[in-house]
């Protein structure tokens, strides 16, 4: 234990207390500490690339072939966004990644029935993933070293059923490597952190049968909501209540962990002046000014994003790994475990301003995590790392998923949201409503007649009115910009 005299704090790895033994009060400045064991970027658990063929919509010309993902670097997590129209396979891709990371045994717990998993008309479906193990990831196979890639492969077979139709069996382990069996796919392996979240992220409810998945040991609980929409993050709230109770009982680390979670949630996650006030037997309470409310009383946006962060922190803490969390040199509360986090429709229920911020916030507070998310939002895409913006083809396109070109990436990341929407990534033909499009078409017709002198007085009046109507939004925008610069025109 390192004692820094004169400042009233003692440090123990990444945890801290006052020298009196008490935690700093809420709102009091906390010390900046760094993780006791430093991890190099090449020693972080991450996916290098993945190939999928014969799984649902990924087959033949639309199969994914060594689709690459960026890795966390420079102390910031990586952010990969899967973008595409509805039905393009974003959810299937995320789920297939998850199954490839946890192996056949855990896969059958997550998906009891793989019927319709193999592409119709195909005999087999296969996924191959290249994994880079991190420093915390253990395995008994010879040749497994931190930072050295290995591959795991799963195969499903589509067989004819005795009474007609087909039946899918698998997944089978068809890996050339021995490492997956004794590493990420082994039931007794430690490390290999992977978590996944579906679009229905909520703090309460959940069907009882589905909810049992979230209480299973190992990766099944961490991936349950990605595969079953009836699974909630209710366990995260119960975990907070348990920390509160343990703190009252004087249990080791309970108060420290509760303070850390509060610090993290209060570090720019909640907008509009909202902050965590306390945790008690009734759950999590938030404050805005002099008013406090239970988190459960707030809108879906607040609950959804809080559920995600709380559950992710809870899952990391369940590893009981030393040095798993702490404070960066700049004082940011951060989780230092490496792993892969999969999130389907990250933008669900989030206001545009939140969509713009969520990627950078998660990367800053989980600097060793590789985030792979799906989204329909151009603002979520703007946080994508170089090489981390992947376009999935539409239903009628015979092309493979691919990382977008550098030119398209720059246009989306450095352009406006409108610029992004008009690119091939989103396929929006016009930013105007159908009603506005009709008026603009009529304006064009009248403009021709006005210019060649054939317009009637009534048509001229209509032309003037349409010009006023269709340019008012631009004028409004000019005034907004003028107000921002202090030069508003009267």
Tab-separated table of C-alpha atoms in Angstrom:
chain	number	residue	atom	x	y	z
A	1	UNK	CA	0.000	0.000	0.000
A	2	UNK	CA	1.311	3.380	-0.978
A	3	UNK	CA	0.769	6.236	1.457
A	4	UNK	CA	0.975	9.714	0.007
A	5	UNK	CA	1.507	11.943	3.017
A	6	UNK	CA	-0.067	15.325	3.315
A	7	UNK	CA	-3.059	14.827	1.056
A	8	UNK	CA	-5.257	12.720	3.334
A	9	UNK	CA	-5.538	9.740	0.975
A	10	UNK	CA	-4.083	6.263	0.943
A	11	UNK	CA	-3.797	4.284	-2.256
A	12	UNK	CA	-4.139	0.553	-2.707
A	13	UNK	CA	-3.850	-0.410	-6.371
A	14	UNK	CA	-6.759	1.458	-7.875
A	15	UNK	CA	-8.890	1.741	-4.740
A	16	UNK	CA	-8.580	4.559	-2.270
A	17	UNK	CA	-9.817	5.723	1.105
A	18	UNK	CA	-9.350	8.699	3.317
A	19	UNK	CA	-6.593	8.129	5.811
A	20	UNK	CA	-9.412	8.097	8.357
A	21	UNK	CA	-10.798	5.009	6.632
A	22	UNK	CA	-13.861	6.794	5.214
A	23	UNK	CA	-14.688	7.422	1.602
A	24	UNK	CA	-14.711	10.989	0.285
A	25	UNK	CA	-18.149	12.530	0.515
A	26	UNK	CA	-20.294	12.742	-2.592
A	27	UNK	CA	-19.192	15.667	-4.711
A	28	UNK	CA	-15.781	15.892	-3.031
A	29	UNK	CA	-12.840	15.763	-5.402
A	30	UNK	CA	-11.367	12.287	-5.652
A	31	UNK	CA	-7.723	11.546	-6.367
A	32	UNK	CA	-6.422	10.600	-9.776
A	33	UNK	CA	-4.924	7.131	-9.631
A	34	UNK	CA	-3.677	4.804	-12.297
A	35	UNK	CA	-3.944	1.086	-12.506
A	36	UNK	CA	-1.176	-0.710	-10.660
A	37	UNK	CA	-0.422	-2.986	-13.594
A	38	UNK	CA	-0.152	-1.283	-16.943
A	39	UNK	CA	-1.421	-3.153	-20.002
A	40	UNK	CA	-0.044	-2.629	-23.474
A	41	UNK	CA	-2.493	-2.217	-26.351
A	42	UNK	CA	-1.311	-5.427	-28.009
A	43	UNK	CA	-2.161	-7.307	-24.778
A	44	UNK	CA	-5.848	-6.333	-24.759
A	45	UNK	CA	-8.473	-8.952	-25.561
A	46	UNK	CA	-10.079	-8.114	-28.900
A	47	UNK	CA	-11.352	-9.513	-32.181
A	48	UNK	CA	-9.007	-9.127	-35.130
A	49	UNK	CA	-11.410	-10.262	-37.865
A	50	UNK	CA	-14.383	-12.539	-38.507
A	51	UNK	CA	-15.703	-14.564	-41.455
A	52	UNK	CA	-19.316	-15.765	-41.748
A	53	UNK	CA	-20.828	-17.879	-44.530
A	54	UNK	CA	-24.093	-19.795	-44.673
A	55	UNK	CA	-25.576	-18.084	-41.617
A	56	UNK	CA	-28.937	-16.493	-42.401
A	57	UNK	CA	-28.386	-13.613	-44.819
A	58	UNK	CA	-24.600	-14.016	-44.925
A	59	UNK	CA	-23.953	-16.430	-47.780
A	60	UNK	CA	-22.292	-16.500	-51.186
A	61	UNK	CA	-21.739	-12.924	-52.416
A	62	UNK	CA	-23.101	-11.504	-49.140
A	63	UNK	CA	-20.832	-13.599	-46.886
A	64	UNK	CA	-18.482	-11.754	-44.545
A	65	UNK	CA	-14.850	-12.520	-45.363
A	66	UNK	CA	-12.213	-11.532	-42.789
A	67	UNK	CA	-14.166	-8.465	-41.732
A	68	UNK	CA	-11.693	-6.488	-39.619
A	69	UNK	CA	-12.278	-4.450	-36.468
A	70	UNK	CA	-10.152	-1.678	-34.929
A	71	UNK	CA	-8.619	-2.260	-31.496
A	72	UNK	CA	-8.475	-0.038	-28.394
A	73	UNK	CA	-5.486	2.294	-28.447
A	74	UNK	CA	-4.075	5.372	-26.730
A	75	UNK	CA	-6.010	4.631	-23.548
A	76	UNK	CA	-9.388	4.844	-25.273
A	77	UNK	CA	-11.687	1.970	-26.132
A	78	UNK	CA	-12.472	1.251	-29.768
A	79	UNK	CA	-15.845	1.996	-31.366
A	80	UNK	CA	-17.043	0.031	-34.380
A	81	UNK	CA	-20.473	0.791	-35.840
A	82	UNK	CA	-22.482	-1.610	-37.991
A	83	UNK	CA	-24.784	0.424	-40.226
A	84	UNK	CA	-27.392	-0.754	-42.699
A	85	UNK	CA	-31.074	-0.806	-43.466
A	86	UNK	CA	-33.574	-2.888	-41.515
A	87	UNK	CA	-33.100	-6.539	-42.399
A	88	UNK	CA	-29.453	-6.124	-43.382
A	89	UNK	CA	-28.267	-8.540	-40.674
A	90	UNK	CA	-26.863	-6.288	-37.958
A	91	UNK	CA	-28.384	-8.312	-35.126
A	92	UNK	CA	-27.340	-11.609	-36.719
A	93	UNK	CA	-23.763	-10.364	-37.069
A	94	UNK	CA	-23.591	-9.292	-33.421
A	95	UNK	CA	-25.043	-12.593	-32.226
A	96	UNK	CA	-22.710	-14.614	-34.430
A	97	UNK	CA	-19.715	-12.728	-33.039
A	98	UNK	CA	-20.926	-13.504	-29.524
A	99	UNK	CA	-21.332	-17.228	-30.226
A	100	UNK	CA	-17.897	-17.425	-31.830
A	101	UNK	CA	-16.361	-15.842	-28.734
A	102	UNK	CA	-17.980	-18.178	-26.197
A	103	UNK	CA	-18.003	-21.482	-28.106
A	104	UNK	CA	-20.433	-24.365	-28.632
A	105	UNK	CA	-21.356	-25.217	-25.036
A	106	UNK	CA	-22.348	-21.695	-24.016
A	107	UNK	CA	-23.915	-21.144	-27.455
A	108	UNK	CA	-26.478	-23.895	-26.821
A	109	UNK	CA	-27.441	-22.256	-23.529
A	110	UNK	CA	-28.024	-18.958	-25.291
A	111	UNK	CA	-29.840	-20.428	-28.311
A	112	UNK	CA	-31.610	-23.719	-27.511
A	113	UNK	CA	-32.962	-24.038	-31.066
A	114	UNK	CA	-30.854	-23.112	-34.103
A	115	UNK	CA	-33.592	-23.797	-36.674
A	116	UNK	CA	-33.502	-21.101	-39.388
A	117	UNK	CA	-29.906	-20.266	-38.411
A	118	UNK	CA	-28.397	-21.785	-41.561
A	119	UNK	CA	-29.164	-20.023	-44.844
A	120	UNK	CA	-32.129	-21.551	-46.649
A	121	UNK	CA	-30.821	-23.975	-49.270
A	122	UNK	CA	-27.343	-24.195	-47.749
A	123	UNK	CA	-25.984	-27.372	-46.177
A	124	UNK	CA	-23.820	-25.670	-43.568
A	125	UNK	CA	-23.192	-22.367	-41.862
A	126	UNK	CA	-19.800	-21.444	-40.467
A	127	UNK	CA	-18.148	-18.661	-38.520
A	128	UNK	CA	-14.412	-18.221	-38.012
A	129	UNK	CA	-13.052	-15.582	-35.658
A	130	UNK	CA	-9.482	-14.435	-35.043
A	131	UNK	CA	-9.023	-13.536	-31.381
A	132	UNK	CA	-6.168	-11.701	-29.676
A	133	UNK	CA	-5.948	-12.794	-26.006
A	134	UNK	CA	-5.272	-10.223	-23.326
A	135	UNK	CA	-2.985	-10.333	-20.326
A	136	UNK	CA	-5.795	-11.529	-18.003
A	137	UNK	CA	-7.047	-14.314	-20.286
A	138	UNK	CA	-6.004	-17.819	-19.267
A	139	UNK	CA	-5.835	-21.139	-21.064
A	140	UNK	CA	-3.896	-24.385	-20.879
A	141	UNK	CA	-3.184	-24.923	-24.586
A	142	UNK	CA	0.431	-24.793	-25.658
A	143	UNK	CA	1.297	-21.787	-27.757
A	144	UNK	CA	-1.248	-19.390	-26.278
A	145	UNK	CA	0.429	-16.106	-25.445
A	146	UNK	CA	-0.941	-12.667	-24.755
A	147	UNK	CA	-1.125	-10.595	-27.919
A	148	UNK	CA	-0.754	-13.567	-30.298
A	149	UNK	CA	-3.841	-14.275	-32.449
A	150	UNK	CA	-5.572	-17.627	-32.731
A	151	UNK	CA	-8.731	-18.713	-34.544
A	152	UNK	CA	-11.888	-20.444	-33.439
A	153	UNK	CA	-14.478	-21.889	-35.820
A	154	UNK	CA	-18.059	-23.108	-35.359
A	155	UNK	CA	-20.141	-25.089	-37.850
A	156	UNK	CA	-23.886	-25.710	-38.113
A	157	UNK	CA	-25.358	-28.430	-40.337
A	158	UNK	CA	-28.763	-28.366	-41.986
A	159	UNK	CA	-30.132	-31.912	-42.220
A	160	UNK	CA	-33.345	-33.343	-43.585
A	161	UNK	CA	-35.767	-34.287	-40.821
A	162	UNK	CA	-37.328	-37.807	-40.901
A	163	UNK	CA	-40.829	-36.415	-41.413
A	164	UNK	CA	-39.905	-33.758	-43.915
A	165	UNK	CA	-38.447	-30.305	-43.570
A	166	UNK	CA	-35.007	-29.634	-42.165
A	167	UNK	CA	-33.309	-29.624	-38.796
A	168	UNK	CA	-30.199	-27.677	-37.859
A	169	UNK	CA	-27.593	-29.305	-35.630
A	170	UNK	CA	-24.594	-27.716	-33.985
A	171	UNK	CA	-22.660	-25.684	-33.423
A	172	UNK	CA	-19.675	-27.997	-33.758
A	173	UNK	CA	-16.138	-27.014	-32.907
A	174	UNK	CA	-14.217	-27.198	-36.190
A	175	UNK	CA	-11.255	-25.093	-35.070
A	176	UNK	CA	-7.795	-25.962	-36.322
A	177	UNK	CA	-6.450	-24.449	-33.101
A	178	UNK	CA	-6.532	-26.132	-29.687
A	179	UNK	CA	-6.566	-22.799	-27.900
A	180	UNK	CA	-10.322	-22.025	-28.049
A	181	UNK	CA	-11.217	-25.265	-26.242
A	182	UNK	CA	-8.930	-24.531	-23.301
A	183	UNK	CA	-9.283	-20.751	-23.461
A	184	UNK	CA	-12.381	-18.668	-24.205
A	185	UNK	CA	-14.665	-21.682	-24.732
A	186	UNK	CA	-13.662	-23.537	-21.557
A	187	UNK	CA	-16.090	-23.425	-18.639
A	188	UNK	CA	-13.329	-22.976	-16.058
A	189	UNK	CA	-11.253	-20.372	-17.922
A	190	UNK	CA	-10.775	-16.935	-16.365
A	191	UNK	CA	-10.753	-13.651	-18.218
A	192	UNK	CA	-12.146	-13.646	-21.774
A	193	UNK	CA	-14.655	-10.922	-20.984
A	194	UNK	CA	-17.476	-10.548	-23.499
A	195	UNK	CA	-20.841	-8.871	-22.902
A	196	UNK	CA	-23.781	-8.229	-25.188
A	197	UNK	CA	-26.955	-6.155	-25.020
A	198	UNK	CA	-30.060	-6.243	-27.179
A	199	UNK	CA	-32.190	-3.210	-28.068
A	200	UNK	CA	-34.598	-3.736	-25.134
A	201	UNK	CA	-32.343	-2.516	-22.350
A	202	UNK	CA	-34.435	-1.793	-19.270
A	203	UNK	CA	-33.940	-1.714	-15.532
A	204	UNK	CA	-37.153	-3.443	-14.514
A	205	UNK	CA	-39.390	-6.314	-15.541
A	206	UNK	CA	-38.371	-9.249	-17.670
A	207	UNK	CA	-40.009	-12.655	-17.994
A	208	UNK	CA	-39.051	-14.954	-15.122
A	209	UNK	CA	-37.909	-17.813	-17.360
A	210	UNK	CA	-35.772	-15.535	-19.508
A	211	UNK	CA	-34.492	-13.699	-16.448
A	212	UNK	CA	-32.879	-16.899	-15.195
A	213	UNK	CA	-30.392	-16.566	-18.052
A	214	UNK	CA	-29.112	-13.323	-16.543
A	215	UNK	CA	-28.336	-15.147	-13.299
A	216	UNK	CA	-26.350	-17.928	-14.970
A	217	UNK	CA	-22.611	-18.016	-14.279
A	218	UNK	CA	-20.072	-16.994	-16.885
A	219	UNK	CA	-20.672	-15.456	-20.284
A	220	UNK	CA	-24.297	-16.627	-20.598
A	221	UNK	CA	-25.517	-13.981	-18.144
A	222	UNK	CA	-23.413	-11.311	-19.841
A	223	UNK	CA	-24.949	-12.061	-23.253
A	224	UNK	CA	-28.508	-12.968	-22.267
A	225	UNK	CA	-30.261	-9.771	-23.377
A	226	UNK	CA	-28.578	-9.867	-26.798
A	227	UNK	CA	-30.392	-13.139	-27.513
A	228	UNK	CA	-33.609	-12.686	-25.547
A	229	UNK	CA	-35.596	-9.451	-25.489
A	230	UNK	CA	-37.409	-10.529	-22.302
A	231	UNK	CA	-34.216	-10.232	-20.244
A	232	UNK	CA	-33.882	-7.001	-18.260
A	233	UNK	CA	-31.046	-5.446	-16.274
A	234	UNK	CA	-32.996	-5.687	-13.023
A	235	UNK	CA	-30.052	-7.544	-11.489
A	236	UNK	CA	-27.954	-4.382	-11.798
A	237	UNK	CA	-30.312	-2.431	-9.531
A	238	UNK	CA	-30.425	-5.295	-7.033
A	239	UNK	CA	-26.633	-5.330	-7.111
A	240	UNK	CA	-26.562	-1.620	-6.199
A	241	UNK	CA	-28.969	-2.228	-3.326
A	242	UNK	CA	-26.768	-5.072	-2.143
A	243	UNK	CA	-23.696	-2.818	-2.236
A	244	UNK	CA	-25.606	-0.271	-0.148
A	245	UNK	CA	-26.524	-2.945	2.406
A	246	UNK	CA	-22.979	-4.283	2.533
A	247	UNK	CA	-21.663	-0.754	3.012
A	248	UNK	CA	-23.943	-0.333	6.041
A	249	UNK	CA	-22.596	-3.622	7.387
A	250	UNK	CA	-19.029	-2.417	6.917
A	251	UNK	CA	-18.182	-5.062	4.331
A	252	UNK	CA	-14.833	-4.755	2.563
A	253	UNK	CA	-14.834	-2.743	-0.697
A	254	UNK	CA	-18.637	-2.233	-0.761
A	255	UNK	CA	-18.496	1.491	-0.030
A	256	UNK	CA	-15.548	1.952	-2.372
A	257	UNK	CA	-17.393	0.251	-5.226
A	258	UNK	CA	-20.596	2.171	-4.599
A	259	UNK	CA	-18.678	5.461	-4.630
A	260	UNK	CA	-16.951	4.469	-7.859
A	261	UNK	CA	-20.250	3.670	-9.598
A	262	UNK	CA	-21.689	6.995	-8.448
A	263	UNK	CA	-18.634	8.844	-9.720
A	264	UNK	CA	-18.868	7.129	-13.090
A	265	UNK	CA	-22.563	7.881	-13.590
A	266	UNK	CA	-21.979	11.486	-12.526
A	267	UNK	CA	-19.068	11.971	-14.910
A	268	UNK	CA	-21.034	13.404	-17.825
A	269	UNK	CA	-23.334	10.455	-18.558
A	270	UNK	CA	-26.619	11.995	-17.423
A	271	UNK	CA	-27.555	15.223	-19.256
A	272	UNK	CA	-29.634	18.264	-18.318
A	273	UNK	CA	-28.108	18.833	-14.890
A	274	UNK	CA	-29.118	15.408	-13.598
A	275	UNK	CA	-26.854	13.580	-11.139
A	276	UNK	CA	-26.964	10.518	-8.922
A	277	UNK	CA	-28.076	11.547	-5.449
A	278	UNK	CA	-27.957	8.290	-3.502
A	279	UNK	CA	-28.573	4.565	-3.435
A	280	UNK	CA	-30.824	3.119	-0.750
A	281	UNK	CA	-33.078	0.122	-0.175
A	282	UNK	CA	-35.509	1.496	-2.779
A	283	UNK	CA	-32.905	1.758	-5.525
A	284	UNK	CA	-31.076	4.552	-7.325
A	285	UNK	CA	-32.138	8.179	-6.820
A	286	UNK	CA	-31.194	11.131	-9.008
A	287	UNK	CA	-31.244	14.860	-8.395
A	288	UNK	CA	-31.869	17.922	-10.511
A	289	UNK	CA	-31.556	21.092	-8.463
A	290	UNK	CA	-33.593	20.644	-5.282
A	291	UNK	CA	-35.742	17.837	-6.678
A	292	UNK	CA	-34.975	14.127	-6.316
A	293	UNK	CA	-36.607	11.232	-8.170
A	294	UNK	CA	-36.236	7.492	-8.349
A	295	UNK	CA	-34.485	6.506	-11.565
A	296	UNK	CA	-37.440	4.229	-12.330
A	297	UNK	CA	-39.651	7.330	-12.643
A	298	UNK	CA	-37.567	8.896	-15.420
A	299	UNK	CA	-37.967	8.511	-19.181
A	300	UNK	CA	-36.802	5.519	-21.204
A	301	UNK	CA	-33.658	7.322	-22.368
A	302	UNK	CA	-32.304	7.827	-18.847
A	303	UNK	CA	-33.211	4.311	-17.770
A	304	UNK	CA	-31.850	2.652	-20.912
A	305	UNK	CA	-28.397	4.200	-20.809
A	306	UNK	CA	-28.117	3.812	-17.038
A	307	UNK	CA	-29.121	0.146	-17.299
A	308	UNK	CA	-26.387	-0.452	-19.859
A	309	UNK	CA	-23.602	1.179	-17.848
A	310	UNK	CA	-24.682	-0.305	-14.514
A	311	UNK	CA	-24.898	-3.820	-15.882
A	312	UNK	CA	-21.563	-3.550	-17.664
A	313	UNK	CA	-19.843	-2.389	-14.465
A	314	UNK	CA	-21.618	-5.113	-12.466
A	315	UNK	CA	-20.417	-7.791	-14.856
A	316	UNK	CA	-16.829	-6.532	-14.633
A	317	UNK	CA	-16.959	-6.475	-10.827
A	318	UNK	CA	-18.245	-10.063	-10.813
A	319	UNK	CA	-14.844	-11.140	-12.157
A	320	UNK	CA	-13.300	-10.074	-8.835
A	321	UNK	CA	-10.182	-9.075	-10.732
A	322	UNK	CA	-7.617	-6.966	-8.912
A	323	UNK	CA	-7.100	-3.546	-10.430
A	324	UNK	CA	-10.250	-3.843	-12.542
A	325	UNK	CA	-11.303	-0.259	-11.914
A	326	UNK	CA	-9.959	3.044	-10.697
A	327	UNK	CA	-9.224	6.584	-11.823
A	328	UNK	CA	-7.149	7.708	-14.761
A	329	UNK	CA	-4.375	10.266	-14.478
A	330	UNK	CA	-6.921	12.958	-15.359
A	331	UNK	CA	-9.331	11.733	-12.679
A	332	UNK	CA	-11.786	9.909	-14.955
A	333	UNK	CA	-13.451	6.930	-13.238
A	334	UNK	CA	-12.681	4.032	-15.550
A	335	UNK	CA	-12.888	0.250	-15.888
A	336	UNK	CA	-9.556	-1.252	-16.937
A	337	UNK	CA	-10.603	-4.787	-17.878
A	338	UNK	CA	-10.196	-5.613	-21.563
A	339	UNK	CA	-12.884	-7.388	-23.539
A	340	UNK	CA	-15.513	-7.187	-26.252
A	341	UNK	CA	-18.871	-5.446	-25.765
A	342	UNK	CA	-21.658	-5.921	-28.331
A	343	UNK	CA	-24.639	-3.535	-28.320
A	344	UNK	CA	-27.603	-3.761	-30.676
A	345	UNK	CA	-29.260	-0.457	-31.619
A	346	UNK	CA	-27.237	1.676	-29.224
A	347	UNK	CA	-29.290	4.750	-30.197
A	348	UNK	CA	-32.640	3.385	-28.944
A	349	UNK	CA	-34.486	5.981	-26.791
A	350	UNK	CA	-31.522	8.379	-26.900
A	351	UNK	CA	-31.957	12.037	-27.826
A	352	UNK	CA	-29.750	13.259	-30.678
A	353	UNK	CA	-27.381	15.043	-28.277
A	354	UNK	CA	-26.957	11.780	-26.374
A	355	UNK	CA	-26.390	9.828	-29.592
A	356	UNK	CA	-23.511	12.173	-30.386
A	357	UNK	CA	-21.882	11.713	-26.985
A	358	UNK	CA	-22.445	8.072	-26.015
A	359	UNK	CA	-19.610	6.568	-28.074
A	360	UNK	CA	-16.907	8.859	-26.751
A	361	UNK	CA	-18.241	8.539	-23.200
A	362	UNK	CA	-18.093	4.734	-23.250
A	363	UNK	CA	-14.628	4.702	-24.825
A	364	UNK	CA	-13.309	7.110	-22.196
A	365	UNK	CA	-14.717	5.182	-19.231
A	366	UNK	CA	-13.970	1.690	-20.596
A	367	UNK	CA	-10.618	2.405	-22.255
A	368	UNK	CA	-9.642	-1.242	-22.829
A	369	UNK	CA	-12.951	-2.429	-24.280
A	370	UNK	CA	-13.637	-3.126	-27.944
A	371	UNK	CA	-17.175	-1.865	-28.571
A	372	UNK	CA	-19.051	-3.196	-31.593
A	373	UNK	CA	-22.486	-1.608	-31.918
A	374	UNK	CA	-25.274	-1.367	-34.451
A	375	UNK	CA	-27.126	1.857	-35.154
A	376	UNK	CA	-29.392	3.752	-37.521
A	377	UNK	CA	-28.046	7.079	-36.257
A	378	UNK	CA	-25.513	9.166	-38.213
A	379	UNK	CA	-24.429	10.724	-34.913
A	380	UNK	CA	-23.473	7.364	-33.422
A	381	UNK	CA	-21.504	6.676	-36.610
A	382	UNK	CA	-19.540	9.896	-36.157
A	383	UNK	CA	-17.780	8.372	-33.131
A	384	UNK	CA	-16.499	5.409	-35.167
A	385	UNK	CA	-12.762	4.762	-35.148
A	386	UNK	CA	-10.834	4.704	-38.436
A	387	UNK	CA	-11.660	1.357	-40.002
A	388	UNK	CA	-14.599	1.026	-37.620
A	389	UNK	CA	-17.514	1.989	-39.840
A	390	UNK	CA	-18.998	-1.107	-41.483
A	391	UNK	CA	-21.751	-1.047	-44.088
A	392	UNK	CA	-24.067	-4.032	-44.299
A	393	UNK	CA	-25.813	-4.504	-47.663
A	394	UNK	CA	-29.560	-4.088	-48.022
A	395	UNK	CA	-31.933	-7.014	-48.483
A	396	UNK	CA	-31.773	-6.889	-52.286
A	397	UNK	CA	-28.041	-6.160	-52.590
A	398	UNK	CA	-25.636	-8.936	-53.603
A	399	UNK	CA	-22.582	-7.452	-51.904
A	400	UNK	CA	-20.612	-8.368	-48.795
A	401	UNK	CA	-20.368	-6.390	-45.543
A	402	UNK	CA	-17.374	-4.086	-45.781
A	403	UNK	CA	-15.502	-1.339	-44.036
A	404	UNK	CA	-16.434	1.904	-45.791
A	405	UNK	CA	-13.880	3.779	-47.867
A	406	UNK	CA	-11.720	6.419	-46.252
A	407	UNK	CA	-13.484	9.101	-48.296
A	408	UNK	CA	-16.923	8.013	-47.067
A	409	UNK	CA	-15.635	7.650	-43.516
A	410	UNK	CA	-14.296	11.210	-43.527
A	411	UNK	CA	-17.524	12.570	-44.996
A	412	UNK	CA	-19.562	10.970	-42.218
A	413	UNK	CA	-17.234	11.575	-39.271
A	414	UNK	CA	-16.218	15.125	-40.185
A	415	UNK	CA	-19.416	16.227	-41.930
A	416	UNK	CA	-22.845	17.073	-40.567
A	417	UNK	CA	-25.613	14.652	-39.730
A	418	UNK	CA	-27.375	15.728	-42.929
A	419	UNK	CA	-24.238	14.939	-44.931
A	420	UNK	CA	-24.156	11.454	-43.432
A	421	UNK	CA	-27.824	10.736	-44.126
A	422	UNK	CA	-27.391	11.467	-47.828
A	423	UNK	CA	-24.508	9.014	-48.217
A	424	UNK	CA	-24.828	5.416	-49.393
A	425	UNK	CA	-24.471	4.303	-45.779
A	426	UNK	CA	-28.013	5.424	-44.994
A	427	UNK	CA	-29.533	5.681	-48.460
A	428	UNK	CA	-31.797	8.646	-47.726
A	429	UNK	CA	-32.720	10.269	-51.041
A	430	UNK	CA	-34.018	13.518	-49.585
A	431	UNK	CA	-33.998	15.307	-46.250
A	432	UNK	CA	-37.366	16.944	-46.974
A	433	UNK	CA	-40.813	15.642	-46.073
A	434	UNK	CA	-43.080	14.389	-48.912
A	435	UNK	CA	-45.204	17.515	-48.474
A	436	UNK	CA	-42.154	19.762	-48.820
A	437	UNK	CA	-40.978	17.810	-51.881
A	438	UNK	CA	-44.284	18.488	-53.654
A	439	UNK	CA	-44.041	22.181	-52.879
A	440	UNK	CA	-40.445	22.317	-54.102
A	441	UNK	CA	-41.444	20.620	-57.346
A	442	UNK	CA	-44.247	23.145	-57.827
A	443	UNK	CA	-41.824	25.992	-57.068
A	444	UNK	CA	-39.469	24.757	-59.795
A	445	UNK	CA	-42.304	24.671	-62.321
A	446	UNK	CA	-43.431	28.190	-61.431
A	447	UNK	CA	-39.869	29.512	-61.500
A	448	UNK	CA	-39.510	28.470	-65.143
A	449	UNK	CA	-42.732	30.296	-66.048
A	450	UNK	CA	-41.745	33.417	-64.109
A	451	UNK	CA	-38.350	33.559	-65.800
A	452	UNK	CA	-39.725	33.180	-69.338
A	453	UNK	CA	-42.503	35.711	-68.702
A	454	UNK	CA	-45.405	33.305	-69.196
A	455	UNK	CA	-46.609	33.252	-65.576
A	456	UNK	CA	-50.046	34.668	-64.791
A	457	UNK	CA	-50.491	37.163	-61.938
A	458	UNK	CA	-51.944	34.341	-59.814
A	459	UNK	CA	-48.944	32.128	-60.544
A	460	UNK	CA	-46.577	34.941	-59.620
A	461	UNK	CA	-48.351	35.356	-56.278
A	462	UNK	CA	-48.160	31.591	-55.728
A	463	UNK	CA	-44.453	31.636	-56.610
A	464	UNK	CA	-43.719	34.424	-54.119
A	465	UNK	CA	-45.658	32.622	-51.383
A	466	UNK	CA	-43.888	29.314	-52.013
A	467	UNK	CA	-40.476	30.983	-51.977
A	468	UNK	CA	-41.318	32.543	-48.640
A	469	UNK	CA	-42.579	29.233	-47.239
A	470	UNK	CA	-39.665	27.117	-48.448
A	471	UNK	CA	-36.899	29.524	-47.491
A	472	UNK	CA	-38.217	30.359	-44.024
A	473	UNK	CA	-36.388	27.381	-42.501
A	474	UNK	CA	-33.102	28.596	-43.993
A	475	UNK	CA	-33.709	32.071	-42.591
A	476	UNK	CA	-34.396	30.558	-39.212
A	477	UNK	CA	-31.101	28.703	-39.397
A	478	UNK	CA	-29.266	31.923	-40.289
A	479	UNK	CA	-30.741	33.607	-37.225
A	480	UNK	CA	-29.684	30.683	-35.050
A	481	UNK	CA	-26.122	30.962	-36.295
A	482	UNK	CA	-26.243	34.742	-35.866
A	483	UNK	CA	-27.460	34.429	-32.294
A	484	UNK	CA	-24.644	32.001	-31.554
A	485	UNK	CA	-22.103	34.500	-32.883
A	486	UNK	CA	-23.785	37.532	-31.303
A	487	UNK	CA	-24.650	39.148	-34.640
A	488	UNK	CA	-28.354	38.371	-34.925
A	489	UNK	CA	-30.063	40.305	-37.674
A	490	UNK	CA	-33.278	42.087	-36.684
